[in-house]
Amino acid sequence: CLRVLRDELVSLQRTAIIVSHDISLAVDFADLIVPIELMPHTAGNRIGTIDENRILHRDTEGRMVTTTGEFVGDPGGYLSSPLPDSVH
């Protein structure tokens, strides 16, 4: 289904934003992955935050890389791992 959608978007020169909670699906189909992490906030609430260090995108060779261009061999593992304390 997503292959058909991707092919259609490419043929029409269009862009789509798709939200997925399935990391494997995102890694297989996305050109850009922007993970949103829930962080504690006031009164026990949580808010979604985006850390630019966790954003992945496809380079010209189709590989997933960080915003600094570092190749990520296992994007699923990279996205599933907790952030280092130094990043918070």
JSON list of N, CA and C in Angstrom, two decimals:
[
{"chain": "A", "resi": 1, "resn": "CYS", "atom": "N", "xyz": [0.82, -1.19, 0.00]},
{"chain": "A", "resi": 1, "resn": "CYS", "atom": "CA", "xyz": [0.00, 0.00, 0.00]},
{"chain": "A", "resi": 1, "resn": "CYS", "atom": "C", "xyz": [0.87, 1.26, 0.00]},
{"chain": "A", "resi": 2, "resn": "LEU", "atom": "N", "xyz": [1.90, 1.30, 0.86]},
{"chain": "A", "resi": 2, "resn": "LEU", "atom": "CA", "xyz": [2.76, 2.48, 0.90]},
{"chain": "A", "resi": 2, "resn": "LEU", "atom": "C", "xyz": [3.64, 2.57, -0.35]},
{"chain": "A", "resi": 3, "resn": "ARG", "atom": "N", "xyz": [3.98, 1.44, -0.93]},
{"chain": "A", "resi": 3, "resn": "ARG", "atom": "CA", "xyz": [4.74, 1.49, -2.19]},
{"chain": "A", "resi": 3, "resn": "ARG", "atom": "C", "xyz": [3.90, 2.16, -3.28]},
{"chain": "A", "resi": 4, "resn": "VAL", "atom": "N", "xyz": [2.63, 1.81, -3.36]},
{"chain": "A", "resi": 4, "resn": "VAL", "atom": "CA", "xyz": [1.73, 2.42, -4.34]},
{"chain": "A", "resi": 4, "resn": "VAL", "atom": "C", "xyz": [1.61, 3.92, -4.08]},
{"chain": "A", "resi": 5, "resn": "LEU", "atom": "N", "xyz": [1.44, 4.29, -2.81]},
{"chain": "A", "resi": 5, "resn": "LEU", "atom": "CA", "xyz": [1.34, 5.71, -2.46]},
{"chain": "A", "resi": 5, "resn": "LEU", "atom": "C", "xyz": [2.62, 6.44, -2.84]},
{"chain": "A", "resi": 6, "resn": "ARG", "atom": "N", "xyz": [3.78, 5.87, -2.50]},
{"chain": "A", "resi": 6, "resn": "ARG", "atom": "CA", "xyz": [5.05, 6.51, -2.83]},
{"chain": "A", "resi": 6, "resn": "ARG", "atom": "C", "xyz": [5.20, 6.69, -4.33]},
{"chain": "A", "resi": 7, "resn": "ASP", "atom": "N", "xyz": [4.90, 5.64, -5.10]},
{"chain": "A", "resi": 7, "resn": "ASP", "atom": "CA", "xyz": [5.00, 5.73, -6.55]},
{"chain": "A", "resi": 7, "resn": "ASP", "atom": "C", "xyz": [4.08, 6.82, -7.11]},
{"chain": "A", "resi": 8, "resn": "GLU", "atom": "N", "xyz": [2.88, 6.89, -6.57]},
{"chain": "A", "resi": 8, "resn": "GLU", "atom": "CA", "xyz": [1.93, 7.91, -7.02]},
{"chain": "A", "resi": 8, "resn": "GLU", "atom": "C", "xyz": [2.43, 9.32, -6.69]},
{"chain": "A", "resi": 9, "resn": "LEU", "atom": "N", "xyz": [2.96, 9.49, -5.50]},
{"chain": "A", "resi": 9, "resn": "LEU", "atom": "CA", "xyz": [3.49, 10.80, -5.10]},
{"chain": "A", "resi": 9, "resn": "LEU", "atom": "C", "xyz": [4.66, 11.22, -5.98]},
{"chain": "A", "resi": 10, "resn": "VAL", "atom": "N", "xyz": [5.53, 10.27, -6.29]},
{"chain": "A", "resi": 10, "resn": "VAL", "atom": "CA", "xyz": [6.67, 10.57, -7.15]},
{"chain": "A", "resi": 10, "resn": "VAL", "atom": "C", "xyz": [6.18, 10.96, -8.54]},
{"chain": "A", "resi": 11, "resn": "SER", "atom": "N", "xyz": [5.24, 10.21, -9.09]},
{"chain": "A", "resi": 11, "resn": "SER", "atom": "CA", "xyz": [4.76, 10.50, -10.44]},
{"chain": "A", "resi": 11, "resn": "SER", "atom": "C", "xyz": [4.06, 11.86, -10.51]},
{"chain": "A", "resi": 12, "resn": "LEU", "atom": "N", "xyz": [3.39, 12.24, -9.42]},
{"chain": "A", "resi": 12, "resn": "LEU", "atom": "CA", "xyz": [2.69, 13.53, -9.39]},
{"chain": "A", "resi": 12, "resn": "LEU", "atom": "C", "xyz": [3.55, 14.67, -8.86]},
{"chain": "A", "resi": 13, "resn": "GLN", "atom": "N", "xyz": [4.79, 14.35, -8.49]},
{"chain": "A", "resi": 13, "resn": "GLN", "atom": "CA", "xyz": [5.71, 15.32, -7.90]},
{"chain": "A", "resi": 13, "resn": "GLN", "atom": "C", "xyz": [5.07, 16.01, -6.69]},
{"chain": "A", "resi": 14, "resn": "ARG", "atom": "N", "xyz": [4.54, 15.18, -5.79]},
{"chain": "A", "resi": 14, "resn": "ARG", "atom": "CA", "xyz": [3.87, 15.66, -4.58]},
{"chain": "A", "resi": 14, "resn": "ARG", "atom": "C", "xyz": [4.60, 15.16, -3.35]},
{"chain": "A", "resi": 15, "resn": "THR", "atom": "N", "xyz": [4.26, 15.76, -2.23]},
{"chain": "A", "resi": 15, "resn": "THR", "atom": "CA", "xyz": [4.82, 15.39, -0.93]},
{"chain": "A", "resi": 15, "resn": "THR", "atom": "C", "xyz": [3.68, 14.99, 0.00]},
{"chain": "A", "resi": 16, "resn": "ALA", "atom": "N", "xyz": [3.95, 14.03, 0.87]},
{"chain": "A", "resi": 16, "resn": "ALA", "atom": "CA", "xyz": [2.97, 13.63, 1.87]},
{"chain": "A", "resi": 16, "resn": "ALA", "atom": "C", "xyz": [3.65, 13.56, 3.23]},
{"chain": "A", "resi": 17, "resn": "ILE", "atom": "N", "xyz": [2.91, 13.89, 4.24]},
{"chain": "A", "resi": 17, "resn": "ILE", "atom": "CA", "xyz": [3.38, 13.73, 5.61]},
{"chain": "A", "resi": 17, "resn": "ILE", "atom": "C", "xyz": [2.58, 12.57, 6.20]},
{"chain": "A", "resi": 18, "resn": "ILE", "atom": "N", "xyz": [3.30, 11.55, 6.61]},
{"chain": "A", "resi": 18, "resn": "ILE", "atom": "CA", "xyz": [2.66, 10.36, 7.16]},
{"chain": "A", "resi": 18, "resn": "ILE", "atom": "C", "xyz": [3.18, 10.16, 8.58]},
{"chain": "A", "resi": 19, "resn": "VAL", "atom": "N", "xyz": [2.27, 10.01, 9.52]},
{"chain": "A", "resi": 19, "resn": "VAL", "atom": "CA", "xyz": [2.64, 9.76, 10.91]},
{"chain": "A", "resi": 19, "resn": "VAL", "atom": "C", "xyz": [2.55, 8.26, 11.15]},
{"chain": "A", "resi": 20, "resn": "SER", "atom": "N", "xyz": [3.64, 7.70, 11.69]},
{"chain": "A", "resi": 20, "resn": "SER", "atom": "CA", "xyz": [3.66, 6.27, 11.95]},
{"chain": "A", "resi": 20, "resn": "SER", "atom": "C", "xyz": [4.31, 6.00, 13.30]},
{"chain": "A", "resi": 21, "resn": "HIS", "atom": "N", "xyz": [3.77, 5.03, 14.01]},
{"chain": "A", "resi": 21, "resn": "HIS", "atom": "CA", "xyz": [4.38, 4.57, 15.26]},
{"chain": "A", "resi": 21, "resn": "HIS", "atom": "C", "xyz": [5.18, 3.30, 15.02]},
{"chain": "A", "resi": 22, "resn": "ASP", "atom": "N", "xyz": [5.26, 2.89, 13.78]},
{"chain": "A", "resi": 22, "resn": "ASP", "atom": "CA", "xyz": [6.00, 1.69, 13.40]},
{"chain": "A", "resi": 22, "resn": "ASP", "atom": "C", "xyz": [7.36, 2.12, 12.83]},
{"chain": "A", "resi": 23, "resn": "ILE", "atom": "N", "xyz": [8.40, 1.95, 13.62]},
{"chain": "A", "resi": 23, "resn": "ILE", "atom": "CA", "xyz": [9.73, 2.41, 13.22]},
{"chain": "A", "resi": 23, "resn": "ILE", "atom": "C", "xyz": [10.20, 1.69, 11.96]},
{"chain": "A", "resi": 24, "resn": "SER", "atom": "N", "xyz": [9.96, 0.39, 11.87]},
{"chain": "A", "resi": 24, "resn": "SER", "atom": "CA", "xyz": [10.41, -0.37, 10.69]},
{"chain": "A", "resi": 24, "resn": "SER", "atom": "C", "xyz": [9.75, 0.16, 9.42]},
{"chain": "A", "resi": 25, "resn": "LEU", "atom": "N", "xyz": [8.48, 0.47, 9.50]},
{"chain": "A", "resi": 25, "resn": "LEU", "atom": "CA", "xyz": [7.75, 1.02, 8.37]},
{"chain": "A", "resi": 25, "resn": "LEU", "atom": "C", "xyz": [8.33, 2.38, 7.97]},
{"chain": "A", "resi": 26, "resn": "ALA", "atom": "N", "xyz": [8.60, 3.21, 8.96]},
{"chain": "A", "resi": 26, "resn": "ALA", "atom": "CA", "xyz": [9.18, 4.52, 8.69]},
{"chain": "A", "resi": 26, "resn": "ALA", "atom": "C", "xyz": [10.55, 4.39, 8.03]},
{"chain": "A", "resi": 27, "resn": "VAL", "atom": "N", "xyz": [11.37, 3.49, 8.54]},
{"chain": "A", "resi": 27, "resn": "VAL", "atom": "CA", "xyz": [12.72, 3.30, 7.98]},
{"chain": "A", "resi": 27, "resn": "VAL", "atom": "C", "xyz": [12.63, 2.82, 6.53]},
{"chain": "A", "resi": 28, "resn": "ASP", "atom": "N", "xyz": [11.67, 1.94, 6.24]},
{"chain": "A", "resi": 28, "resn": "ASP", "atom": "CA", "xyz": [11.54, 1.41, 4.88]},
{"chain": "A", "resi": 28, "resn": "ASP", "atom": "C", "xyz": [11.04, 2.44, 3.87]},
{"chain": "A", "resi": 29, "resn": "PHE", "atom": "N", "xyz": [10.17, 3.37, 4.30]},
{"chain": "A", "resi": 29, "resn": "PHE", "atom": "CA", "xyz": [9.50, 4.23, 3.34]},
{"chain": "A", "resi": 29, "resn": "PHE", "atom": "C", "xyz": [9.81, 5.71, 3.45]},
{"chain": "A", "resi": 30, "resn": "ALA", "atom": "N", "xyz": [10.25, 6.17, 4.58]},
{"chain": "A", "resi": 30, "resn": "ALA", "atom": "CA", "xyz": [10.40, 7.62, 4.78]},
{"chain": "A", "resi": 30, "resn": "ALA", "atom": "C", "xyz": [11.67, 8.17, 4.16]},
{"chain": "A", "resi": 31, "resn": "ASP", "atom": "N", "xyz": [11.58, 9.39, 3.70]},
{"chain": "A", "resi": 31, "resn": "ASP", "atom": "CA", "xyz": [12.77, 10.14, 3.29]},
{"chain": "A", "resi": 31, "resn": "ASP", "atom": "C", "xyz": [13.30, 10.96, 4.45]},
{"chain": "A", "resi": 32, "resn": "LEU", "atom": "N", "xyz": [12.42, 11.26, 5.40]},
{"chain": "A", "resi": 32, "resn": "LEU", "atom": "CA", "xyz": [12.78, 12.06, 6.57]},
{"chain": "A", "resi": 32, "resn": "LEU", "atom": "C", "xyz": [12.01, 11.51, 7.77]},
{"chain": "A", "resi": 33, "resn": "ILE", "atom": "N", "xyz": [12.73, 11.25, 8.86]},
{"chain": "A", "resi": 33, "resn": "ILE", "atom": "CA", "xyz": [12.10, 10.76, 10.09]},
{"chain": "A", "resi": 33, "resn": "ILE", "atom": "C", "xyz": [12.40, 11.76, 11.19]},
{"chain": "A", "resi": 34, "resn": "VAL", "atom": "N", "xyz": [11.33, 12.30, 11.77]},
{"chain": "A", "resi": 34, "resn": "VAL", "atom": "CA", "xyz": [11.45, 13.27, 12.86]},
{"chain": "A", "resi": 34, "resn": "VAL", "atom": "C", "xyz": [10.80, 12.65, 14.11]},
{"chain": "A", "resi": 35, "resn": "PRO", "atom": "N", "xyz": [11.61, 12.00, 14.95]},
{"chain": "A", "resi": 35, "resn": "PRO", "atom": "CA", "xyz": [11.04, 11.38, 16.15]},
{"chain": "A", "resi": 35, "resn": "PRO", "atom": "C", "xyz": [10.56, 12.43, 17.15]},
{"chain": "A", "resi": 36, "resn": "ILE", "atom": "N", "xyz": [9.44, 12.16, 17.76]},
{"chain": "A", "resi": 36, "resn": "ILE", "atom": "CA", "xyz": [8.90, 13.04, 18.81]},
{"chain": "A", "resi": 36, "resn": "ILE", "atom": "C", "xyz": [8.94, 12.26, 20.11]},
{"chain": "A", "resi": 37, "resn": "GLU", "atom": "N", "xyz": [9.66, 12.80, 21.09]},
{"chain": "A", "resi": 37, "resn": "GLU", "atom": "CA", "xyz": [9.82, 12.13, 22.38]},
{"chain": "A", "resi": 37, "resn": "GLU", "atom": "C", "xyz": [8.96, 12.84, 23.42]},
{"chain": "A", "resi": 38, "resn": "LEU", "atom": "N", "xyz": [8.23, 12.05, 24.20]},
{"chain": "A", "resi": 38, "resn": "LEU", "atom": "CA", "xyz": [7.43, 12.62, 25.28]},
{"chain": "A", "resi": 38, "resn": "LEU", "atom": "C", "xyz": [8.32, 12.89, 26.49]},
{"chain": "A", "resi": 39, "resn": "MET", "atom": "N", "xyz": [8.26, 14.11, 26.98]},
{"chain": "A", "resi": 39, "resn": "MET", "atom": "CA", "xyz": [9.07, 14.53, 28.12]},
{"chain": "A", "resi": 39, "resn": "MET", "atom": "C", "xyz": [8.14, 15.01, 29.23]},
{"chain": "A", "resi": 40, "resn": "PRO", "atom": "N", "xyz": [8.55, 14.80, 30.50]},
{"chain": "A", "resi": 40, "resn": "PRO", "atom": "CA", "xyz": [7.74, 15.29, 31.62]},
{"chain": "A", "resi": 40, "resn": "PRO", "atom": "C", "xyz": [7.56, 16.80, 31.56]},
{"chain": "A", "resi": 41, "resn": "HIS", "atom": "N", "xyz": [6.39, 17.24, 31.98]},
{"chain": "A", "resi": 41, "resn": "HIS", "atom": "CA", "xyz": [6.08, 18.67, 32.01]},
{"chain": "A", "resi": 41, "resn": "HIS", "atom": "C", "xyz": [5.37, 18.95, 33.33]},
{"chain": "A", "resi": 42, "resn": "THR", "atom": "N", "xyz": [4.77, 20.06, 33.45]},
{"chain": "A", "resi": 42, "resn": "THR", "atom": "CA", "xyz": [4.14, 20.45, 34.71]},
{"chain": "A", "resi": 42, "resn": "THR", "atom": "C", "xyz": [2.96, 19.57, 35.07]},
{"chain": "A", "resi": 43, "resn": "ALA", "atom": "N", "xyz": [2.69, 19.44, 36.34]},
{"chain": "A", "resi": 43, "resn": "ALA", "atom": "CA", "xyz": [1.52, 18.73, 36.89]},
{"chain": "A", "resi": 43, "resn": "ALA", "atom": "C", "xyz": [1.37, 17.32, 36.35]},
{"chain": "A", "resi": 44, "resn": "GLY", "atom": "N", "xyz": [2.48, 16.65, 36.08]},
{"chain": "A", "resi": 44, "resn": "GLY", "atom": "CA", "xyz": [2.42, 15.27, 35.61]},
{"chain": "A", "resi": 44, "resn": "GLY", "atom": "C", "xyz": [2.11, 15.13, 34.14]},
{"chain": "A", "resi": 45, "resn": "ASN", "atom": "N", "xyz": [1.91, 16.21, 33.45]},
{"chain": "A", "resi": 45, "resn": "ASN", "atom": "CA", "xyz": [1.66, 16.15, 32.01]},
{"chain": "A", "resi": 45, "resn": "ASN", "atom": "C", "xyz": [2.96, 15.90, 31.26]},
{"chain": "A", "resi": 46, "resn": "ARG", "atom": "N", "xyz": [2.83, 15.48, 30.02]},
{"chain": "A", "resi": 46, "resn": "ARG", "atom": "CA", "xyz": [4.01, 15.31, 29.17]},
{"chain": "A", "resi": 46, "resn": "ARG", "atom": "C", "xyz": [3.80, 16.10, 27.88]},
{"chain": "A", "resi": 47, "resn": "ILE", "atom": "N", "xyz": [4.90, 16.55, 27.32]},
{"chain": "A", "resi": 47, "resn": "ILE", "atom": "CA", "xyz": [4.84, 17.27, 26.04]},
{"chain": "A", "resi": 47, "resn": "ILE", "atom": "C", "xyz": [5.76, 16.58, 25.04]},
{"chain": "A", "resi": 48, "resn": "GLY", "atom": "N", "xyz": [5.43, 16.70, 23.79]},
{"chain": "A", "resi": 48, "resn": "GLY", "atom": "CA", "xyz": [6.28, 16.14, 22.74]},
{"chain": "A", "resi": 48, "resn": "GLY", "atom": "C", "xyz": [7.39, 17.10, 22.39]},
{"chain": "A", "resi": 49, "resn": "THR", "atom": "N", "xyz": [8.61, 16.58, 22.33]},
{"chain": "A", "resi": 49, "resn": "THR", "atom": "CA", "xyz": [9.76, 17.40, 21.96]},
{"chain": "A", "resi": 49, "resn": "THR", "atom": "C", "xyz": [10.48, 16.77, 20.78]},
{"chain": "A", "resi": 50, "resn": "ILE", "atom": "N", "xyz": [11.12, 17.62, 20.00]},
{"chain": "A", "resi": 50, "resn": "ILE", "atom": "CA", "xyz": [11.90, 17.17, 18.85]},
{"chain": "A", "resi": 50, "resn": "ILE", "atom": "C", "xyz": [13.35, 17.57, 19.10]},
{"chain": "A", "resi": 51, "resn": "ASP", "atom": "N", "xyz": [14.23, 16.58, 19.03]},
{"chain": "A", "resi": 51, "resn": "ASP", "atom": "CA", "xyz": [15.67, 16.82, 19.17]},
{"chain": "A", "resi": 51, "resn": "ASP", "atom": "C", "xyz": [16.29, 16.71, 17.79]},
{"chain": "A", "resi": 52, "resn": "GLU", "atom": "N", "xyz": [16.85, 17.79, 17.30]},
{"chain": "A", "resi": 52, "resn": "GLU", "atom": "CA", "xyz": [17.41, 17.78, 15.95]},
{"chain": "A", "resi": 52, "resn": "GLU", "atom": "C", "xyz": [18.51, 16.75, 15.78]},
{"chain": "A", "resi": 53, "resn": "ASN", "atom": "N", "xyz": [19.13, 16.32, 16.87]},
{"chain": "A", "resi": 53, "resn": "ASN", "atom": "CA", "xyz": [20.17, 15.29, 16.80]},
{"chain": "A", "resi": 53, "resn": "ASN", "atom": "C", "xyz": [19.61, 13.91, 16.47]},
{"chain": "A", "resi": 54, "resn": "ARG", "atom": "N", "xyz": [18.31, 13.72, 16.60]},
{"chain": "A", "resi": 54, "resn": "ARG", "atom": "CA", "xyz": [17.69, 12.42, 16.35]},
{"chain": "A", "resi": 54, "resn": "ARG", "atom": "C", "xyz": [17.01, 12.35, 14.98]},
{"chain": "A", "resi": 55, "resn": "ILE", "atom": "N", "xyz": [16.94, 13.45, 14.27]},
{"chain": "A", "resi": 55, "resn": "ILE", "atom": "CA", "xyz": [16.29, 13.47, 12.95]},
{"chain": "A", "resi": 55, "resn": "ILE", "atom": "C", "xyz": [17.16, 12.71, 11.95]},
{"chain": "A", "resi": 56, "resn": "LEU", "atom": "N", "xyz": [16.52, 11.86, 11.17]},
{"chain": "A", "resi": 56, "resn": "LEU", "atom": "CA", "xyz": [17.21, 11.11, 10.12]},
{"chain": "A", "resi": 56, "resn": "LEU", "atom": "C", "xyz": [16.62, 11.46, 8.76]},
{"chain": "A", "resi": 57, "resn": "HIS", "atom": "N", "xyz": [17.46, 11.43, 7.74]},
{"chain": "A", "resi": 57, "resn": "HIS", "atom": "CA", "xyz": [16.98, 11.63, 6.37]},
{"chain": "A", "resi": 57, "resn": "HIS", "atom": "C", "xyz": [17.80, 10.78, 5.42]},
{"chain": "A", "resi": 58, "resn": "ARG", "atom": "N", "xyz": [17.26, 10.57, 4.25]},
{"chain": "A", "resi": 58, "resn": "ARG", "atom": "CA", "xyz": [17.98, 9.79, 3.23]},
{"chain": "A", "resi": 58, "resn": "ARG", "atom": "C", "xyz": [18.95, 10.69, 2.50]},
{"chain": "A", "resi": 59, "resn": "ASP", "atom": "N", "xyz": [20.18, 10.19, 2.34]},
{"chain": "A", "resi": 59, "resn": "ASP", "atom": "CA", "xyz": [21.15, 10.95, 1.56]},
{"chain": "A", "resi": 59, "resn": "ASP", "atom": "C", "xyz": [20.96, 10.62, 0.08]},
{"chain": "A", "resi": 60, "resn": "THR", "atom": "N", "xyz": [21.82, 11.13, -0.77]},
{"chain": "A", "resi": 60, "resn": "THR", "atom": "CA", "xyz": [21.68, 10.93, -2.22]},
{"chain": "A", "resi": 60, "resn": "THR", "atom": "C", "xyz": [21.87, 9.47, -2.63]},
{"chain": "A", "resi": 61, "resn": "GLU", "atom": "N", "xyz": [22.46, 8.66, -1.73]},
{"chain": "A", "resi": 61, "resn": "GLU", "atom": "CA", "xyz": [22.64, 7.24, -2.01]},
{"chain": "A", "resi": 61, "resn": "GLU", "atom": "C", "xyz": [21.53, 6.38, -1.42]},
{"chain": "A", "resi": 62, "resn": "GLY", "atom": "N", "xyz": [20.54, 7.04, -0.78]},
{"chain": "A", "resi": 62, "resn": "GLY", "atom": "CA", "xyz": [19.41, 6.32, -0.21]},
{"chain": "A", "resi": 62, "resn": "GLY", "atom": "C", "xyz": [19.65, 5.78, 1.19]},
{"chain": "A", "resi": 63, "resn": "ARG", "atom": "N", "xyz": [20.78, 6.17, 1.80]},
{"chain": "A", "resi": 63, "resn": "ARG", "atom": "CA", "xyz": [21.09, 5.70, 3.16]},
{"chain": "A", "resi": 63, "resn": "ARG", "atom": "C", "xyz": [20.54, 6.68, 4.18]},
{"chain": "A", "resi": 64, "resn": "MET", "atom": "N", "xyz": [20.16, 6.16, 5.36]},
{"chain": "A", "resi": 64, "resn": "MET", "atom": "CA", "xyz": [19.70, 7.03, 6.44]},
{"chain": "A", "resi": 64, "resn": "MET", "atom": "C", "xyz": [20.91, 7.65, 7.14]},
{"chain": "A", "resi": 65, "resn": "VAL", "atom": "N", "xyz": [20.87, 8.98, 7.26]},
{"chain": "A", "resi": 65, "resn": "VAL", "atom": "CA", "xyz": [21.96, 9.72, 7.91]},
{"chain": "A", "resi": 65, "resn": "VAL", "atom": "C", "xyz": [21.36, 10.72, 8.89]},
{"chain": "A", "resi": 66, "resn": "THR", "atom": "N", "xyz": [22.21, 11.19, 9.82]},
{"chain": "A", "resi": 66, "resn": "THR", "atom": "CA", "xyz": [21.79, 12.21, 10.78]},
{"chain": "A", "resi": 66, "resn": "THR", "atom": "C", "xyz": [21.84, 13.57, 10.11]},
{"chain": "A", "resi": 67, "resn": "THR", "atom": "N", "xyz": [21.42, 14.60, 10.82]},
{"chain": "A", "resi": 67, "resn": "THR", "atom": "CA", "xyz": [21.45, 15.95, 10.28]},
{"chain": "A", "resi": 67, "resn": "THR", "atom": "C", "xyz": [22.88, 16.43, 10.01]},
{"chain": "A", "resi": 68, "resn": "THR", "atom": "N", "xyz": [23.86, 15.78, 10.65]},
{"chain": "A", "resi": 68, "resn": "THR", "atom": "CA", "xyz": [25.26, 16.13, 10.40]},
{"chain": "A", "resi": 68, "resn": "THR", "atom": "C", "xyz": [25.88, 15.27, 9.30]},
{"chain": "A", "resi": 69, "resn": "GLY", "atom": "N", "xyz": [25.08, 14.37, 8.70]},
{"chain": "A", "resi": 69, "resn": "GLY", "atom": "CA", "xyz": [25.56, 13.54, 7.60]},
{"chain": "A", "resi": 69, "resn": "GLY", "atom": "C", "xyz": [26.17, 12.22, 8.04]},
{"chain": "A", "resi": 70, "resn": "GLU", "atom": "N", "xyz": [26.10, 11.90, 9.34]},
{"chain": "A", "resi": 70, "resn": "GLU", "atom": "CA", "xyz": [26.66, 10.65, 9.84]},
{"chain": "A", "resi": 70, "resn": "GLU", "atom": "C", "xyz": [25.76, 9.48, 9.44]},
{"chain": "A", "resi": 71, "resn": "PHE", "atom": "N", "xyz": [26.34, 8.47, 8.79]},
{"chain": "A", "resi": 71, "resn": "PHE", "atom": "CA", "xyz": [25.59, 7.29, 8.36]},
{"chain": "A", "resi": 71, "resn": "PHE", "atom": "C", "xyz": [25.10, 6.51, 9.58]},
{"chain": "A", "resi": 72, "resn": "VAL", "atom": "N", "xyz": [23.84, 6.08, 9.53]},
{"chain": "A", "resi": 72, "resn": "VAL", "atom": "CA", "xyz": [23.26, 5.28, 10.60]},
{"chain": "A", "resi": 72, "resn": "VAL", "atom": "C", "xyz": [22.95, 3.90, 10.02]},
{"chain": "A", "resi": 73, "resn": "GLY", "atom": "N", "xyz": [23.77, 2.92, 10.39]},
{"chain": "A", "resi": 73, "resn": "GLY", "atom": "CA", "xyz": [23.64, 1.57, 9.83]},
{"chain": "A", "resi": 73, "resn": "GLY", "atom": "C", "xyz": [22.38, 0.85, 10.28]},
{"chain": "A", "resi": 74, "resn": "ASP", "atom": "N", "xyz": [21.91, 1.14, 11.49]},
{"chain": "A", "resi": 74, "resn": "ASP", "atom": "CA", "xyz": [20.72, 0.50, 12.02]},
{"chain": "A", "resi": 74, "resn": "ASP", "atom": "C", "xyz": [19.74, 1.58, 12.48]},
{"chain": "A", "resi": 75, "resn": "PRO", "atom": "N", "xyz": [19.01, 2.19, 11.54]},
{"chain": "A", "resi": 75, "resn": "PRO", "atom": "CA", "xyz": [18.12, 3.29, 11.92]},
{"chain": "A", "resi": 75, "resn": "PRO", "atom": "C", "xyz": [17.07, 2.89, 12.96]},
{"chain": "A", "resi": 76, "resn": "GLY", "atom": "N", "xyz": [16.55, 1.66, 12.87]},
{"chain": "A", "resi": 76, "resn": "GLY", "atom": "CA", "xyz": [15.56, 1.21, 13.85]},
{"chain": "A", "resi": 76, "resn": "GLY", "atom": "C", "xyz": [16.14, 1.18, 15.25]},
{"chain": "A", "resi": 77, "resn": "GLY", "atom": "N", "xyz": [17.34, 0.65, 15.39]},
{"chain": "A", "resi": 77, "resn": "GLY", "atom": "CA", "xyz": [18.01, 0.62, 16.68]},
{"chain": "A", "resi": 77, "resn": "GLY", "atom": "C", "xyz": [18.36, 2.01, 17.17]},
{"chain": "A", "resi": 78, "resn": "TYR", "atom": "N", "xyz": [18.79, 2.85, 16.25]},
{"chain": "A", "resi": 78, "resn": "TYR", "atom": "CA", "xyz": [19.15, 4.23, 16.59]},
{"chain": "A", "resi": 78, "resn": "TYR", "atom": "C", "xyz": [17.93, 4.98, 17.13]},
{"chain": "A", "resi": 79, "resn": "LEU", "atom": "N", "xyz": [16.79, 4.81, 16.49]},
{"chain": "A", "resi": 79, "resn": "LEU", "atom": "CA", "xyz": [15.59, 5.50, 16.91]},
{"chain": "A", "resi": 79, "resn": "LEU", "atom": "C", "xyz": [14.98, 4.90, 18.17]},
{"chain": "A", "resi": 80, "resn": "SER", "atom": "N", "xyz": [15.21, 3.61, 18.40]},
{"chain": "A", "resi": 80, "resn": "SER", "atom": "CA", "xyz": [14.65, 2.95, 19.58]},
{"chain": "A", "resi": 80, "resn": "SER", "atom": "C", "xyz": [15.48, 3.18, 20.84]},
{"chain": "A", "resi": 81, "resn": "SER", "atom": "N", "xyz": [16.75, 3.52, 20.66]},
{"chain": "A", "resi": 81, "resn": "SER", "atom": "CA", "xyz": [17.61, 3.67, 21.83]},
{"chain": "A", "resi": 81, "resn": "SER", "atom": "C", "xyz": [17.31, 4.96, 22.57]},
{"chain": "A", "resi": 82, "resn": "PRO", "atom": "N", "xyz": [17.48, 4.94, 23.91]},
{"chain": "A", "resi": 82, "resn": "PRO", "atom": "CA", "xyz": [17.24, 6.17, 24.67]},
{"chain": "A", "resi": 82, "resn": "PRO", "atom": "C", "xyz": [18.30, 7.22, 24.34]},
{"chain": "A", "resi": 83, "resn": "LEU", "atom": "N", "xyz": [17.91, 8.47, 24.50]},
{"chain": "A", "resi": 83, "resn": "LEU", "atom": "CA", "xyz": [18.87, 9.55, 24.30]},
{"chain": "A", "resi": 83, "resn": "LEU", "atom": "C", "xyz": [19.91, 9.54, 25.41]},
{"chain": "A", "resi": 84, "resn": "PRO", "atom": "N", "xyz": [21.16, 9.85, 25.10]},
{"chain": "A", "resi": 84, "resn": "PRO", "atom": "CA", "xyz": [22.16, 9.97, 26.15]},
{"chain": "A", "resi": 84, "resn": "PRO", "atom": "C", "xyz": [21.79, 11.13, 27.08]},
{"chain": "A", "resi": 85, "resn": "ASP", "atom": "N", "xyz": [22.14, 11.03, 28.37]},
{"chain": "A", "resi": 85, "resn": "ASP", "atom": "CA", "xyz": [21.82, 12.09, 29.33]},
{"chain": "A", "resi": 85, "resn": "ASP", "atom": "C", "xyz": [22.37, 13.44, 28.91]},
{"chain": "A", "resi": 86, "resn": "SER", "atom": "N", "xyz": [23.49, 13.43, 28.20]},
{"chain": "A", "resi": 86, "resn": "SER", "atom": "CA", "xyz": [24.11, 14.70, 27.78]},
{"chain": "A", "resi": 86, "resn": "SER", "atom": "C", "xyz": [23.24, 15.47, 26.78]},
{"chain": "A", "resi": 87, "resn": "VAL", "atom": "N", "xyz": [22.31, 14.77, 26.11]},
{"chain": "A", "resi": 87, "resn": "VAL", "atom": "CA", "xyz": [21.47, 15.42, 25.11]},
{"chain": "A", "resi": 87, "resn": "VAL", "atom": "C", "xyz": [20.26, 16.09, 25.76]},
{"chain": "A", "resi": 88, "resn": "HIS", "atom": "N", "xyz": [19.76, 15.53, 26.87]},
{"chain": "A", "resi": 88, "resn": "HIS", "atom": "CA", "xyz": [18.57, 16.07, 27.52]},
{"chain": "A", "resi": 88, "resn": "HIS", "atom": "C", "xyz": [18.80, 17.44, 28.07]}
]
